[in-house]
Amino acid sequence: MKTVSTLFDLRAARLSLYGTVGLVPTMGYLHEGHLSLIRRAKLECDSVAVSIFVNPTQFGANEDLSKYPRDLTRDLSLIEPLGVDLVWNPTPEIMYPAGYQTWVEVEAMTRPLEGAMRPEHFKGVTTVVTKLFNAIQPHKAYFGQKDAQQAAVIRQMVRDLNFPLEVIVCPTTREADGLAMSSRNKYLEGADRPAATILFHALSAAKSAYEGGERNAEKLREIMKVTLAAEPRAQMQYVSCADYDTLEELDMVSGKTLLSMAVLLGKTRLIDNFVLG
Ligand code: PAF
């Protein structure tokens, strides 16, 4: 496994990769969810590249970038046994040198949900993912369904900008009690950890209603709200029942649908979602 930082070294290492290349973009502090993306990429591609970069431009002014967990040595020891060929770990100065001024922005679908709570977030994500795609030139790129809006925005960007690659969205990896795996789970303290399963329960309750024939989107949103309200530690930020591709809120559920939510437990902000249909 080759680990490089500079663009010069990355280009040389990329040239030596054989066949189809799968890219797993990450911000490090890897967990089983990331490892499942890497395993999938290994199955489907001849060579696998992983990027590890805590992207400053997707953090808001009120989000503490300096506190984002980082442990490169641990990350490398987790991915080496999976047979990863190349790791790119650029510095912020390599990605955003002095005078940097070019941004990639997807419009309407970045405004609701996470975009409403984190206004500059997706501009940072789409810009850095564009830079990763341009530098590594993968044939396939792997993202987790856990960040459902991010995955939808990147699919849209790839279509709109004619990136010659396939976006593969992989299922959310969960703890035994249903909590979606996330690097942020490590911030959950004391009783907030067991209480965090309320997101999974709220989504499961709405899914059961859907499977029982409920198609009224407002009723599904209400079921999620009522379930969340039963957990006093959970503070709901939003619940949504939206079209899977456009992320527009629905009146009635017919095609592929995204149930999603953001909830605060103490100071930790969690998101989760289920796909229906
Ligand atoms: O999902 C993430 O970890 C990040 O948003 C990504 C896609 C690596 C871009 O920084």
Short mmCIF file of C-alpha atoms and ligand atoms in Angstrom, two decimals:
data_model
loop_
_atom_site.label_atom_id
_atom_site.label_comp_id
_atom_site.label_asym_id
_atom_site.label_seq_id
_atom_site.Cartn_x
_atom_site.Cartn_y
_atom_site.Cartn_z
CA MET A 1 0.00 0.00 0.00
CA LYS A 2 1.44 3.33 -1.08
CA THR A 3 0.67 6.41 1.03
CA VAL A 4 1.29 9.78 -0.63
CA SER A 5 0.59 13.39 0.21
CA THR A 6 1.76 15.73 -2.60
CA LEU A 7 0.02 16.01 -5.98
CA PHE A 8 3.31 15.14 -7.66
CA ASP A 9 3.56 11.83 -5.77
CA LEU A 10 -0.15 11.14 -6.26
CA ARG A 11 0.17 11.48 -10.06
CA ALA A 12 3.09 9.06 -10.17
CA ALA A 13 1.28 6.57 -7.92
CA ARG A 14 -1.96 6.87 -9.94
CA LEU A 15 -0.08 6.05 -13.16
CA SER A 16 1.13 2.82 -11.60
CA LEU A 17 -2.41 1.64 -10.68
CA TYR A 18 -3.65 -1.18 -12.82
CA GLY A 19 -7.11 -1.58 -14.48
CA THR A 20 -10.32 -0.10 -13.10
CA VAL A 21 -9.81 2.15 -10.10
CA GLY A 22 -12.28 2.47 -7.22
CA LEU A 23 -12.05 5.50 -4.93
CA VAL A 24 -13.32 5.62 -1.35
CA PRO A 25 -13.22 9.27 -0.20
CA THR A 26 -13.04 9.65 3.59
CA MET A 27 -12.24 12.18 6.30
CA GLY A 28 -10.39 9.50 8.26
CA TYR A 29 -11.09 8.18 11.75
CA LEU A 30 -12.34 5.11 9.94
CA HIS A 31 -15.01 2.78 11.26
CA GLU A 32 -16.67 -0.38 9.99
CA GLY A 33 -18.86 1.69 7.63
CA HIS A 34 -15.79 2.98 5.74
CA LEU A 35 -14.24 -0.50 5.75
CA SER A 36 -17.39 -1.93 4.16
CA LEU A 37 -17.05 0.63 1.31
CA ILE A 38 -13.42 -0.40 0.81
CA ARG A 39 -14.34 -4.11 0.76
CA ARG A 40 -17.03 -3.42 -1.85
CA ALA A 41 -14.54 -1.42 -3.96
CA LYS A 42 -12.06 -4.32 -3.72
CA LEU A 43 -14.71 -6.71 -5.03
CA GLU A 44 -15.67 -4.49 -7.97
CA CYS A 45 -12.39 -2.82 -9.06
CA ASP A 46 -8.87 -3.91 -10.03
CA SER A 47 -7.25 -1.24 -7.84
CA VAL A 48 -8.52 0.71 -4.83
CA ALA A 49 -7.57 4.19 -3.67
CA VAL A 50 -8.65 5.75 -0.38
CA SER A 51 -8.42 9.48 0.33
CA ILE A 52 -8.08 10.67 3.91
CA PHE A 53 -8.62 14.41 4.21
CA VAL A 54 -10.54 16.37 6.84
CA ASN A 55 -11.95 18.96 4.46
CA PRO A 56 -12.05 22.37 6.18
CA THR A 57 -14.44 23.93 3.64
CA GLN A 58 -17.35 21.68 4.58
CA PHE A 59 -17.27 22.75 8.25
CA GLY A 60 -19.39 25.74 9.30
CA ALA A 61 -18.11 28.57 11.50
CA ASN A 62 -19.98 27.03 14.47
CA GLU A 63 -18.59 23.51 13.82
CA ASP A 64 -15.27 22.77 15.49
CA LEU A 65 -12.93 21.59 12.73
CA SER A 66 -10.00 21.33 15.16
CA LYS A 67 -11.95 18.84 17.31
CA TYR A 68 -12.78 16.48 14.41
CA PRO A 69 -11.21 13.12 15.41
CA ARG A 70 -8.01 12.23 13.55
CA ASP A 71 -5.71 9.19 13.82
CA LEU A 72 -3.80 8.47 10.61
CA THR A 73 -1.69 5.65 12.08
CA ARG A 74 -4.81 3.79 13.20
CA ASP A 75 -6.53 4.47 9.85
CA LEU A 76 -3.60 3.07 7.87
CA SER A 77 -3.42 -0.02 10.08
CA LEU A 78 -7.13 -0.67 9.47
CA ILE A 79 -6.99 -0.36 5.69
CA GLU A 80 -3.66 -2.03 4.92
CA PRO A 81 -5.01 -5.59 5.54
CA LEU A 82 -7.90 -4.91 3.13
CA GLY A 83 -5.50 -4.73 0.18
CA VAL A 84 -5.84 -0.99 -0.58
CA ASP A 85 -3.33 0.04 -3.25
CA LEU A 86 -3.08 3.79 -2.70
CA VAL A 87 -3.85 6.23 0.12
CA TRP A 88 -3.90 9.97 -0.58
CA ASN A 89 -3.55 12.09 2.53
CA PRO A 90 -3.10 15.68 1.31
CA THR A 91 -2.64 18.70 3.59
CA PRO A 92 -5.14 21.61 3.57
CA GLU A 93 -2.43 23.70 1.83
CA ILE A 94 -2.22 21.17 -1.02
CA MET A 95 -6.00 21.16 -1.50
CA TYR A 96 -6.52 24.89 -0.94
CA PRO A 97 -3.28 26.78 -1.69
CA ALA A 98 -3.10 30.52 -1.03
CA GLY A 99 -5.31 32.37 -3.52
CA TYR A 100 -7.67 29.44 -4.02
CA GLN A 101 -10.99 30.68 -5.50
CA THR A 102 -12.86 27.99 -7.47
CA TRP A 103 -15.99 26.30 -6.12
CA VAL A 104 -18.45 23.69 -7.35
CA GLU A 105 -22.04 24.19 -6.25
CA VAL A 106 -25.16 22.07 -6.77
CA GLU A 107 -28.23 24.29 -6.41
CA ALA A 108 -31.80 23.47 -5.24
CA MET A 109 -31.22 20.07 -3.69
CA THR A 110 -28.50 21.36 -1.34
CA ARG A 111 -30.88 23.86 0.31
CA PRO A 112 -33.25 21.69 2.41
CA LEU A 113 -32.43 19.20 5.21
CA GLU A 114 -28.69 19.26 6.02
CA GLY A 115 -28.24 22.26 3.74
CA ALA A 116 -30.74 24.30 5.79
CA MET A 117 -28.85 23.52 9.01
CA ARG A 118 -25.34 23.76 7.49
CA PRO A 119 -25.50 26.42 4.73
CA GLU A 120 -21.96 26.16 3.22
CA HIS A 121 -21.53 22.44 3.87
CA PHE A 122 -22.39 20.98 0.45
CA LYS A 123 -20.40 23.62 -1.45
CA GLY A 124 -17.36 22.35 0.48
CA VAL A 125 -18.27 18.70 -0.17
CA THR A 126 -18.88 19.05 -3.92
CA THR A 127 -15.73 21.14 -4.35
CA VAL A 128 -13.47 18.68 -2.54
CA VAL A 129 -15.06 15.63 -4.18
CA THR A 130 -14.52 17.27 -7.60
CA LYS A 131 -10.87 17.81 -6.71
CA LEU A 132 -10.55 14.18 -5.55
CA PHE A 133 -12.18 12.91 -8.76
CA ASN A 134 -9.94 15.10 -10.94
CA ALA A 135 -6.76 14.11 -9.14
CA ILE A 136 -7.43 10.37 -8.83
CA GLN A 137 -9.61 9.82 -11.94
CA PRO A 138 -11.47 6.78 -10.55
CA HIS A 139 -13.83 4.62 -12.59
CA LYS A 140 -16.09 4.10 -9.55
CA ALA A 141 -16.51 6.13 -6.37
CA TYR A 142 -18.05 4.72 -3.18
CA PHE A 143 -20.20 6.63 -0.70
CA GLY A 144 -22.35 5.55 2.26
CA GLN A 145 -26.14 5.78 2.24
CA LYS A 146 -25.83 7.13 5.81
CA ASP A 147 -25.10 10.59 4.32
CA ALA A 148 -28.11 10.34 2.02
CA GLN A 149 -28.24 13.97 0.91
CA GLN A 150 -24.50 14.00 0.23
CA ALA A 151 -24.90 10.87 -1.93
CA ALA A 152 -27.84 12.41 -3.84
CA VAL A 153 -25.96 15.69 -4.37
CA ILE A 154 -22.85 13.87 -5.66
CA ARG A 155 -24.95 11.72 -8.03
CA GLN A 156 -26.50 14.93 -9.38
CA MET A 157 -23.10 16.63 -9.73
CA VAL A 158 -21.64 13.65 -11.57
CA ARG A 159 -24.59 13.72 -14.01
CA ASP A 160 -24.53 17.50 -14.46
CA LEU A 161 -20.76 17.80 -14.98
CA ASN A 162 -20.33 14.61 -17.06
CA PHE A 163 -17.79 13.01 -14.76
CA PRO A 164 -16.83 9.73 -16.47
CA LEU A 165 -17.39 7.57 -13.40
CA GLU A 166 -20.03 5.60 -11.56
CA VAL A 167 -21.22 6.60 -8.09
CA ILE A 168 -21.92 3.57 -5.91
CA VAL A 169 -23.99 4.17 -2.79
CA CYS A 170 -23.57 1.40 -0.20
CA PRO A 171 -25.94 0.48 2.66
CA THR A 172 -25.55 2.06 6.10
CA THR A 173 -23.55 -0.04 8.56
CA ARG A 174 -25.20 -0.23 11.99
CA GLU A 175 -24.25 -1.19 15.53
CA ALA A 176 -26.08 -4.24 16.96
CA ASP A 177 -28.74 -1.95 18.49
CA GLY A 178 -29.42 -0.14 15.20
CA LEU A 179 -27.34 3.03 15.69
CA ALA A 180 -25.84 4.05 12.34
CA MET A 181 -22.03 4.01 12.48
CA SER A 182 -20.46 7.46 12.38
CA SER A 183 -17.16 9.01 13.45
CA ARG A 184 -19.30 11.37 15.55
CA ASN A 185 -20.72 8.54 17.72
CA LYS A 186 -17.57 8.77 19.82
CA TYR A 187 -18.87 12.08 21.21
CA LEU A 188 -22.00 10.42 22.67
CA GLU A 189 -21.63 10.52 26.44
CA GLY A 190 -23.27 8.36 29.14
CA ALA A 191 -27.00 7.91 28.70
CA ASP A 192 -26.93 9.69 25.32
CA ARG A 193 -25.43 6.55 23.74
CA PRO A 194 -28.37 4.17 24.47
CA ALA A 195 -30.80 7.04 23.81
CA ALA A 196 -29.29 7.47 20.32
CA THR A 197 -31.08 4.33 19.12
CA ILE A 198 -34.23 6.48 19.02
CA LEU A 199 -33.36 7.53 15.45
CA PHE A 200 -33.41 3.90 14.32
CA HIS A 201 -36.67 3.28 16.21
CA ALA A 202 -38.35 6.36 14.70
CA LEU A 203 -37.32 5.34 11.17
CA SER A 204 -38.39 1.74 11.83
CA ALA A 205 -41.81 2.90 13.08
CA ALA A 206 -42.39 4.94 9.90
CA LYS A 207 -41.16 2.05 7.74
CA SER A 208 -43.57 -0.37 9.47
CA ALA A 209 -46.44 2.04 8.80
CA TYR A 210 -45.35 2.25 5.13
CA GLU A 211 -45.20 -1.54 4.91
CA GLY A 212 -48.68 -1.63 6.45
CA GLY A 213 -49.93 0.50 3.53
CA GLU A 214 -49.51 4.09 4.79
CA ARG A 215 -48.68 6.37 1.85
CA ASN A 216 -49.46 9.78 3.33
CA ALA A 217 -46.05 11.44 3.74
CA GLU A 218 -47.23 13.80 6.49
CA LYS A 219 -48.45 10.81 8.53
CA LEU A 220 -45.03 9.15 8.13
CA ARG A 221 -43.30 12.37 9.26
CA GLU A 222 -45.70 12.54 12.23
CA ILE A 223 -44.88 8.94 13.26
CA MET A 224 -41.16 9.80 13.28
CA LYS A 225 -41.78 12.99 15.30
CA VAL A 226 -43.95 11.23 17.89
CA THR A 227 -41.42 8.41 18.32
CA LEU A 228 -38.54 10.90 18.75
CA ALA A 229 -40.58 12.94 21.26
CA ALA A 230 -40.79 9.87 23.51
CA GLU A 231 -37.02 10.15 24.18
CA PRO A 232 -36.48 13.21 26.41
CA ARG A 233 -32.73 13.37 25.63
CA ALA A 234 -33.39 13.71 21.89
CA GLN A 235 -33.93 17.14 20.36
CA MET A 236 -35.31 16.85 16.83
CA GLN A 237 -33.89 19.21 14.20
CA TYR A 238 -35.86 17.91 11.24
CA VAL A 239 -37.69 14.87 9.93
CA SER A 240 -38.32 14.43 6.24
CA CYS A 241 -40.17 12.19 3.82
CA ALA A 242 -38.82 13.23 0.43
CA ASP A 243 -38.23 12.05 -3.12
CA TYR A 244 -35.04 9.91 -3.15
CA ASP A 245 -33.45 11.78 -6.08
CA THR A 246 -34.70 15.38 -5.88
CA LEU A 247 -35.08 15.53 -2.06
CA GLU A 248 -38.36 17.45 -2.49
CA GLU A 249 -40.82 16.87 0.36
CA LEU A 250 -43.68 14.59 -0.69
CA ASP A 251 -47.45 14.71 -0.09
CA MET A 252 -47.94 11.07 -1.06
CA VAL A 253 -45.32 8.32 -1.27
CA SER A 254 -45.22 6.52 -4.61
CA GLY A 255 -41.68 5.91 -5.96
CA LYS A 256 -38.31 5.60 -4.24
CA THR A 257 -38.50 7.67 -1.07
CA LEU A 258 -36.06 8.91 1.57
CA LEU A 259 -37.09 9.05 5.22
CA SER A 260 -34.45 11.11 7.03
CA MET A 261 -33.83 13.02 10.22
CA ALA A 262 -31.31 15.02 12.24
CA VAL A 263 -31.39 14.86 16.03
CA LEU A 264 -29.28 16.39 18.79
CA LEU A 265 -28.30 14.18 21.72
CA GLY A 266 -26.55 16.42 24.19
CA LYS A 267 -24.04 18.28 21.98
CA THR A 268 -23.81 15.48 19.41
CA ARG A 269 -25.71 15.91 16.17
CA LEU A 270 -26.78 12.63 14.55
CA ILE A 271 -28.37 11.97 11.16
CA ASP A 272 -29.93 8.78 9.85
CA ASN A 273 -32.26 7.63 7.07
CA PHE A 274 -34.12 4.72 5.51
CA VAL A 275 -34.93 4.28 1.82
CA LEU A 276 -38.46 3.10 0.95
CA GLY A 277 -39.62 1.63 -2.34
O1 PAF B 1 -18.50 11.75 3.79
C1 PAF B 1 -17.36 12.23 4.02
O2 PAF B 1 -16.57 11.68 4.78
C2 PAF B 1 -16.97 13.56 3.36
O3 PAF B 1 -18.05 14.41 3.25
C3 PAF B 1 -16.27 13.38 2.01
C4 PAF B 1 -17.19 12.74 0.97
C5 PAF B 1 -15.02 12.51 2.18
C6 PAF B 1 -15.83 14.73 1.46
O4 PAF B 1 -14.96 15.39 2.34
#
